[in-house]
Amino acid sequence: MIGMPYIHTISTLPGQYVIDHEQLAHLLAIAAPSSPFSSKYLDLAQEGSISNKRTFLPNFEEVLTLQTPASTQQRMEQYQRLVPAIAKEVAQKCLTEANTNVGSITDVIAISCTGVMAPGLETILAEELGLKSHVNRYAVNFMGCYASLHGWRLARLIALQNPNARILMVSMEMSALHFNPNYSTHNLLGTYLFNDGAAACLVCSENIPPPAHPITIKSFHSKLYSKGKKEMAWIIGDEGFELTLSSRVPVYIKKHLKETLQEALDHASSITKDVHHAVHPGGKNILKAVEQSLSLSPDGLSPSYGVLFKYGNMSSATILFVLKEMVLKPTIYKGPILATAFGPGLTVEMAQLEMI
């Protein structure tokens, strides 16, 4: 017994369809030969922080060549068709790796900011997995890249109240659904940065026997940089969800993150300055801003850079990919871990974790 709620198992599932940047740019050029989108995209891809485009959309190459963007209704119909099976796959993978029977799950939390439906994913998952009909169901929707930290916060509260809790948390993101061929800087950045991905984790209460290297969930710290709220936004438009992502976001992070970390240290004195950092890789410039603000060594964010390169920014699922990379190397990352993610608001969320 370890004395507090903990993450038992993390499982990940990146987008299965892979398109290299040159092919993507070629398709963009076919669709709009007079637009700067294709050449600007290829210029951006040359910086090399993301290896390719990954998506769950089997027809994404066709989507890239559409002359008229699909309506939001059409995109949500695709979300409703595709998401249940993908979310079920990563959830079953997690339960299998945790050697946990579906009948023991007491709660399910579904997280997504790239699609909505009712009945929601939390209900569909409960039915598809064959969970008990009275399982507690929760949804964390449309909060952006930091949403999984809210999922952990909720899971921790549940586990503290129920000594027999086994909470299945699933993050399911399909950013490719919202590709828009209308050229803008925001669409350009969104097309390059955001990939599709899904992840699941099992959070248990202190009374459940842990695995070899459990990750305890200790505390959270949230900071709102309200002056930066116009720099990052995600709204529902007529032609998909529309992204606003300013180049000033890394500026705010570089300027304020050190102070926010000190607030977290003051809030939870058990955080040490020697903590390992699991940072949501929103993009190369965001990771660079974190490095500079916190004076980290060049390899201090290796898991984040690795996930960004292999899988891109998968919104809320990405931090679980980063933490999974750390779990696979317990001799390196055993000890205190500070998970940090950013999102609309402008918001910084931190979770104090520890790999035992």
Coordinates of C-alpha atoms in Angstrom, one line a residue:
M1 CA 0.0 0.0 0.0
I2 CA 1.4 3.4 -0.9
G3 CA -0.9 5.8 1.0
M4 CA -2.5 7.9 -1.8
P5 CA -4.2 7.7 -5.2
Y6 CA -1.9 6.7 -8.0
I7 CA -1.7 6.0 -11.7
H8 CA -1.4 2.3 -12.1
T9 CA -1.1 1.9 -15.9
I10 CA -0.8 4.2 -18.9
S11 CA -1.6 3.0 -22.5
T12 CA -1.3 5.0 -25.7
L13 CA -2.5 4.9 -29.3
P14 CA -1.2 7.3 -31.9
G15 CA -3.1 8.1 -35.1
Q16 CA -2.6 5.0 -37.4
Y17 CA -2.5 6.8 -40.8
V18 CA 0.8 8.5 -41.4
I19 CA 1.5 11.2 -44.1
D20 CA 4.9 12.7 -44.5
H21 CA 5.1 16.5 -44.8
E22 CA 6.1 16.6 -48.4
Q23 CA 3.1 14.5 -49.5
L24 CA 0.8 16.7 -47.4
A25 CA 2.2 19.8 -49.0
H26 CA 1.8 18.3 -52.4
L27 CA -1.9 17.6 -51.8
L28 CA -2.4 21.1 -50.5
A29 CA -0.8 22.4 -53.7
I30 CA -3.2 20.3 -55.8
A31 CA -6.2 21.7 -54.0
A32 CA -5.1 25.3 -54.1
P33 CA -2.2 26.0 -56.5
S34 CA -2.5 29.8 -56.1
S35 CA -2.6 29.7 -52.3
P36 CA 0.6 30.1 -50.1
F37 CA -0.6 27.4 -47.8
S38 CA 1.5 24.6 -49.4
S39 CA 4.8 26.4 -49.6
K40 CA 4.3 28.0 -46.1
Y41 CA 3.5 24.6 -44.7
L42 CA 6.6 23.0 -46.2
D43 CA 8.8 25.9 -44.9
L44 CA 7.4 25.4 -41.4
A45 CA 7.9 21.6 -41.5
Q46 CA 11.6 22.1 -42.4
E47 CA 12.3 23.1 -38.8
G48 CA 12.0 19.4 -38.1
S49 CA 10.4 19.2 -34.6
I50 CA 7.6 16.9 -35.8
S51 CA 8.4 13.9 -38.1
N52 CA 5.0 13.5 -39.9
K53 CA 1.3 13.9 -39.8
R54 CA -0.7 11.2 -37.9
T55 CA -4.4 10.8 -38.0
F56 CA -7.2 8.4 -37.3
L57 CA -9.1 9.7 -40.4
P58 CA -8.9 7.1 -43.1
N59 CA -9.8 9.7 -45.8
F60 CA -7.6 12.5 -44.6
E61 CA -5.7 12.7 -47.9
E62 CA -9.1 13.3 -49.6
V63 CA -9.9 15.9 -47.0
L64 CA -6.7 17.8 -47.8
T65 CA -7.9 18.3 -51.4
L66 CA -11.5 19.4 -50.8
Q67 CA -12.4 22.7 -52.5
T68 CA -15.1 23.4 -50.0
P69 CA -14.6 22.8 -46.2
A70 CA -16.9 20.3 -44.6
S71 CA -19.5 21.7 -42.2
T72 CA -19.2 21.3 -38.5
Q73 CA -22.1 18.8 -38.5
Q74 CA -20.4 16.6 -41.1
R75 CA -17.2 16.7 -39.0
M76 CA -19.1 15.7 -35.9
E77 CA -20.8 12.9 -37.7
Q78 CA -17.3 11.5 -38.5
Y79 CA -16.3 11.9 -34.9
Q80 CA -19.4 10.0 -33.8
R81 CA -18.6 7.2 -36.2
L82 CA -14.9 6.8 -35.6
V83 CA -14.3 7.7 -32.0
P84 CA -16.1 5.0 -30.0
A85 CA -14.0 2.1 -31.6
I86 CA -10.7 4.0 -31.1
A87 CA -11.4 4.9 -27.5
K88 CA -12.5 1.4 -26.8
E89 CA -9.3 0.0 -28.3
V90 CA -7.0 2.1 -26.1
A91 CA -9.2 1.5 -23.0
Q92 CA -9.1 -2.3 -23.5
K93 CA -5.3 -2.0 -24.1
C94 CA -5.0 -0.3 -20.7
L95 CA -7.2 -2.8 -18.9
T96 CA -5.2 -5.7 -20.4
E97 CA -1.8 -4.2 -19.5
A98 CA -3.1 -3.5 -16.0
N99 CA -4.5 -7.1 -15.8
T100 CA -7.7 -5.6 -14.6
N101 CA -11.2 -7.0 -15.1
V102 CA -13.8 -4.6 -16.5
G103 CA -16.1 -5.6 -13.7
S104 CA -13.8 -3.9 -11.2
I105 CA -14.0 -0.5 -12.8
T106 CA -16.0 1.9 -10.5
D107 CA -15.7 5.1 -12.5
V108 CA -14.9 6.2 -16.1
I109 CA -13.7 9.6 -17.2
A110 CA -13.8 10.6 -20.9
I111 CA -11.8 13.6 -22.1
S112 CA -12.0 15.3 -25.5
C113 CA -11.8 18.8 -26.9
T114 CA -12.1 17.9 -30.6
G115 CA -15.7 16.6 -30.6
V116 CA -18.9 16.4 -28.6
M117 CA -21.9 14.1 -28.6
A118 CA -24.7 13.0 -26.4
P119 CA -24.8 10.3 -25.1
G120 CA -21.2 11.2 -24.5
L121 CA -18.1 9.2 -24.9
E122 CA -18.1 8.3 -21.2
T123 CA -21.5 6.6 -21.7
I124 CA -20.6 4.9 -24.9
L125 CA -17.3 3.6 -23.4
A126 CA -19.2 2.1 -20.4
E127 CA -21.5 0.3 -22.8
E128 CA -18.9 -0.8 -25.3
L129 CA -16.6 -2.1 -22.6
G130 CA -19.3 -3.9 -20.7
L131 CA -18.9 -2.0 -17.5
K132 CA -21.4 -2.2 -14.8
S133 CA -24.6 -0.3 -15.6
H134 CA -24.2 1.7 -12.4
V135 CA -20.6 2.8 -13.1
N136 CA -20.0 6.4 -12.4
R137 CA -19.5 8.4 -15.6
Y138 CA -17.8 11.8 -16.0
A139 CA -16.8 14.0 -19.0
V140 CA -14.1 16.6 -19.4
N141 CA -14.9 18.4 -22.6
F142 CA -13.4 21.3 -24.6
M143 CA -10.8 22.4 -22.1
G144 CA -7.8 22.0 -24.4
C145 CA -4.4 20.6 -24.0
Y146 CA -4.4 20.6 -20.2
A147 CA -7.6 18.7 -19.8
S148 CA -6.0 15.4 -18.7
L149 CA -4.6 17.1 -15.6
H150 CA -8.2 18.0 -14.7
G151 CA -9.0 14.3 -15.3
W152 CA -6.3 13.3 -12.9
R153 CA -7.6 15.9 -10.4
L154 CA -11.1 14.4 -10.6
A155 CA -9.8 10.9 -10.4
R156 CA -7.8 11.7 -7.3
L157 CA -10.9 13.2 -5.6
I158 CA -12.9 10.0 -6.4
A159 CA -10.1 7.7 -5.2
L160 CA -9.8 9.7 -1.9
Q161 CA -13.5 9.1 -1.3
N162 CA -13.6 5.5 -2.3
P163 CA -10.9 3.1 -1.0
N164 CA -11.9 0.6 -3.6
A165 CA -11.9 2.9 -6.6
R166 CA -10.6 1.9 -10.0
I167 CA -11.0 4.8 -12.4
L168 CA -10.5 4.4 -16.1
M169 CA -9.6 7.7 -17.8
V170 CA -9.6 7.9 -21.6
S171 CA -8.4 10.9 -23.6
M172 CA -9.5 10.9 -27.2
E173 CA -8.5 13.6 -29.7
M174 CA -9.0 13.9 -33.4
S175 CA -7.6 17.3 -34.4
A176 CA -7.5 16.4 -38.1
L177 CA -11.2 16.6 -38.2
H178 CA -10.9 20.3 -38.1
F179 CA -8.5 20.9 -40.9
N180 CA -9.5 23.9 -42.9
P181 CA -8.0 24.7 -46.3
N182 CA -8.7 28.4 -46.0
Y183 CA -5.2 29.8 -45.5
S184 CA -4.4 31.7 -42.4
T185 CA -1.4 31.6 -40.0
H186 CA -3.6 29.9 -37.4
N187 CA -4.7 27.1 -39.8
L188 CA -1.1 26.7 -40.9
L189 CA 0.2 26.3 -37.3
G190 CA -2.7 24.0 -36.5
T191 CA -2.2 21.8 -39.5
Y192 CA 1.5 21.3 -38.7
L193 CA 1.4 21.0 -34.9
F194 CA -1.7 19.0 -34.1
N195 CA -2.0 15.3 -34.7
D196 CA -4.5 12.6 -33.6
G197 CA -4.0 10.4 -30.6
A198 CA -5.7 8.6 -27.8
A199 CA -4.5 7.5 -24.4
A200 CA -5.9 5.8 -21.3
C201 CA -4.8 5.4 -17.7
L202 CA -6.0 3.5 -14.7
V203 CA -6.1 5.4 -11.5
C204 CA -6.5 3.5 -8.3
S205 CA -7.1 4.3 -4.6
E206 CA -4.5 3.5 -2.0
N207 CA -6.1 0.1 -1.1
I208 CA -5.4 -1.5 -4.5
P209 CA -2.0 -3.3 -4.8
P210 CA 0.2 -1.2 -7.1
P211 CA 2.5 -2.2 -10.0
A212 CA 6.3 -2.1 -9.9
H213 CA 6.5 1.6 -10.4
P214 CA 3.2 3.4 -9.6
I215 CA 2.9 7.2 -10.0
T216 CA 1.3 8.8 -7.0
I217 CA -1.0 11.8 -7.6
K218 CA -0.1 14.3 -4.8
S219 CA -1.4 17.8 -5.6
F220 CA -2.3 20.4 -8.3
H221 CA -1.6 24.0 -9.0
S222 CA -3.4 26.2 -11.5
K223 CA -2.5 29.6 -12.8
L224 CA -4.5 31.9 -15.1
Y225 CA -2.6 34.4 -17.2
S226 CA -5.7 36.4 -18.1
K227 CA -3.9 39.0 -20.1
G228 CA -3.0 36.3 -22.6
K229 CA -6.5 34.9 -23.1
K230 CA -6.7 36.3 -26.6
E231 CA -3.5 34.5 -27.6
M232 CA -5.0 31.0 -27.5
A233 CA -8.6 30.0 -28.3
W234 CA -10.7 27.1 -29.7
I235 CA -14.2 28.0 -30.8
I236 CA -17.0 26.1 -32.7
G237 CA -17.4 27.6 -36.1
D238 CA -19.6 26.7 -39.1
E239 CA -16.7 24.8 -40.8
G240 CA -15.2 23.0 -37.8
F241 CA -13.6 24.1 -34.6
E242 CA -11.5 27.2 -35.2
L243 CA -8.1 27.7 -33.6
T244 CA -6.4 30.9 -32.5
L245 CA -2.7 30.3 -31.6
S246 CA -0.5 33.3 -31.2
S247 CA 3.3 33.3 -31.3
R248 CA 3.1 35.3 -28.1
V249 CA 2.1 32.2 -26.1
P250 CA 5.7 31.1 -25.6
V251 CA 6.5 34.7 -24.6
Y252 CA 4.0 34.5 -21.7
I253 CA 5.3 31.1 -20.7
K254 CA 8.9 32.3 -20.6
K255 CA 8.0 35.4 -18.6
H256 CA 5.7 33.9 -16.0
L257 CA 6.4 30.1 -15.6
K258 CA 9.3 30.4 -13.1
E259 CA 7.1 32.5 -10.8
T260 CA 4.2 30.0 -11.3
L261 CA 6.5 27.1 -10.4
Q262 CA 7.6 28.9 -7.2
E263 CA 3.9 29.3 -6.3
A264 CA 3.5 25.6 -6.8
L265 CA 6.5 25.0 -4.5
D266 CA 5.1 27.2 -1.9
H267 CA 1.7 25.5 -2.2
A268 CA 3.1 22.0 -1.9
S269 CA 6.4 22.0 -0.1
S270 CA 7.1 18.4 -1.0
I271 CA 7.9 19.5 -4.6
T272 CA 11.7 19.8 -4.9
K273 CA 13.7 21.8 -7.3
D274 CA 15.3 18.6 -8.5
V275 CA 11.9 17.4 -9.9
H276 CA 11.7 15.7 -13.3
H277 CA 9.5 17.6 -15.7
A278 CA 6.8 16.1 -17.8
V279 CA 5.8 19.1 -20.0
H280 CA 3.0 19.0 -22.6
P281 CA 4.8 19.6 -25.9
G282 CA 2.5 22.2 -27.4
G283 CA 5.3 23.0 -29.9
K284 CA 9.1 23.4 -30.1
N285 CA 8.9 27.1 -29.1
I286 CA 6.8 26.3 -26.1
L287 CA 9.3 23.7 -24.9
K288 CA 12.1 26.2 -25.5
A289 CA 10.3 28.8 -23.4
V290 CA 9.9 26.3 -20.6
E291 CA 13.6 25.5 -20.7
Q292 CA 14.6 29.1 -20.6
S293 CA 12.2 30.1 -17.9
L294 CA 13.1 27.2 -15.6
S295 CA 16.8 27.1 -16.6
L296 CA 16.6 23.5 -17.5
S297 CA 19.5 21.4 -18.9
P298 CA 19.3 20.5 -22.6
D299 CA 18.1 17.0 -21.8
G300 CA 15.6 18.1 -19.1
L301 CA 12.7 17.8 -21.4
S302 CA 13.8 14.8 -23.5
P303 CA 10.5 12.8 -23.1
S304 CA 8.5 15.9 -24.3
Y305 CA 10.7 16.5 -27.3
G306 CA 10.6 12.8 -28.2
V307 CA 6.8 12.7 -28.1
L308 CA 6.6 15.9 -30.1
F309 CA 8.9 14.5 -32.8
K310 CA 7.2 11.1 -33.1
Y311 CA 3.5 12.0 -32.6
G312 CA 3.1 15.8 -32.6
N313 CA 0.7 17.7 -30.3
M314 CA -2.3 15.4 -29.7
S315 CA -4.0 18.0 -27.4
S316 CA -5.1 16.5 -24.1
A317 CA -3.7 13.0 -24.8
T318 CA -0.1 14.2 -25.2
I319 CA 0.8 14.5 -21.6
L320 CA -0.1 10.8 -21.1
F321 CA 2.3 9.9 -23.9
V322 CA 5.0 11.9 -22.2
L323 CA 4.4 10.3 -18.9
K324 CA 4.4 6.9 -20.5
E325 CA 7.9 7.5 -21.9
M326 CA 9.0 8.3 -18.4
V327 CA 7.4 5.2 -17.0
L328 CA 9.4 3.1 -19.5
K329 CA 12.6 4.4 -18.0
P330 CA 12.1 4.2 -14.2
T331 CA 15.8 4.2 -13.4
I332 CA 16.0 7.7 -14.9
Y333 CA 12.7 9.2 -13.9
K334 CA 12.0 7.6 -10.5
G335 CA 11.2 10.3 -7.9
P336 CA 9.2 13.6 -8.0
I337 CA 7.6 14.5 -11.4
L338 CA 6.0 17.8 -12.2
A339 CA 3.5 17.5 -15.1
T340 CA 2.7 20.9 -16.8
A341 CA 0.3 21.7 -19.6
F342 CA -1.0 24.8 -21.2
G343 CA -4.3 25.8 -22.7
P344 CA -6.9 28.5 -23.4
G345 CA -7.3 31.1 -20.7
L346 CA -4.3 31.5 -21.0
T347 CA -3.9 28.7 -18.4
V348 CA -1.0 26.7 -16.9
E349 CA -1.9 23.6 -15.0
M350 CA 0.6 21.6 -12.9
A351 CA 0.3 18.2 -11.2
Q352 CA 2.7 17.0 -8.6
L353 CA 3.4 13.4 -9.2
E354 CA 5.9 10.9 -7.9
M355 CA 7.2 7.6 -9.5
I356 CA 7.9 5.2 -6.7

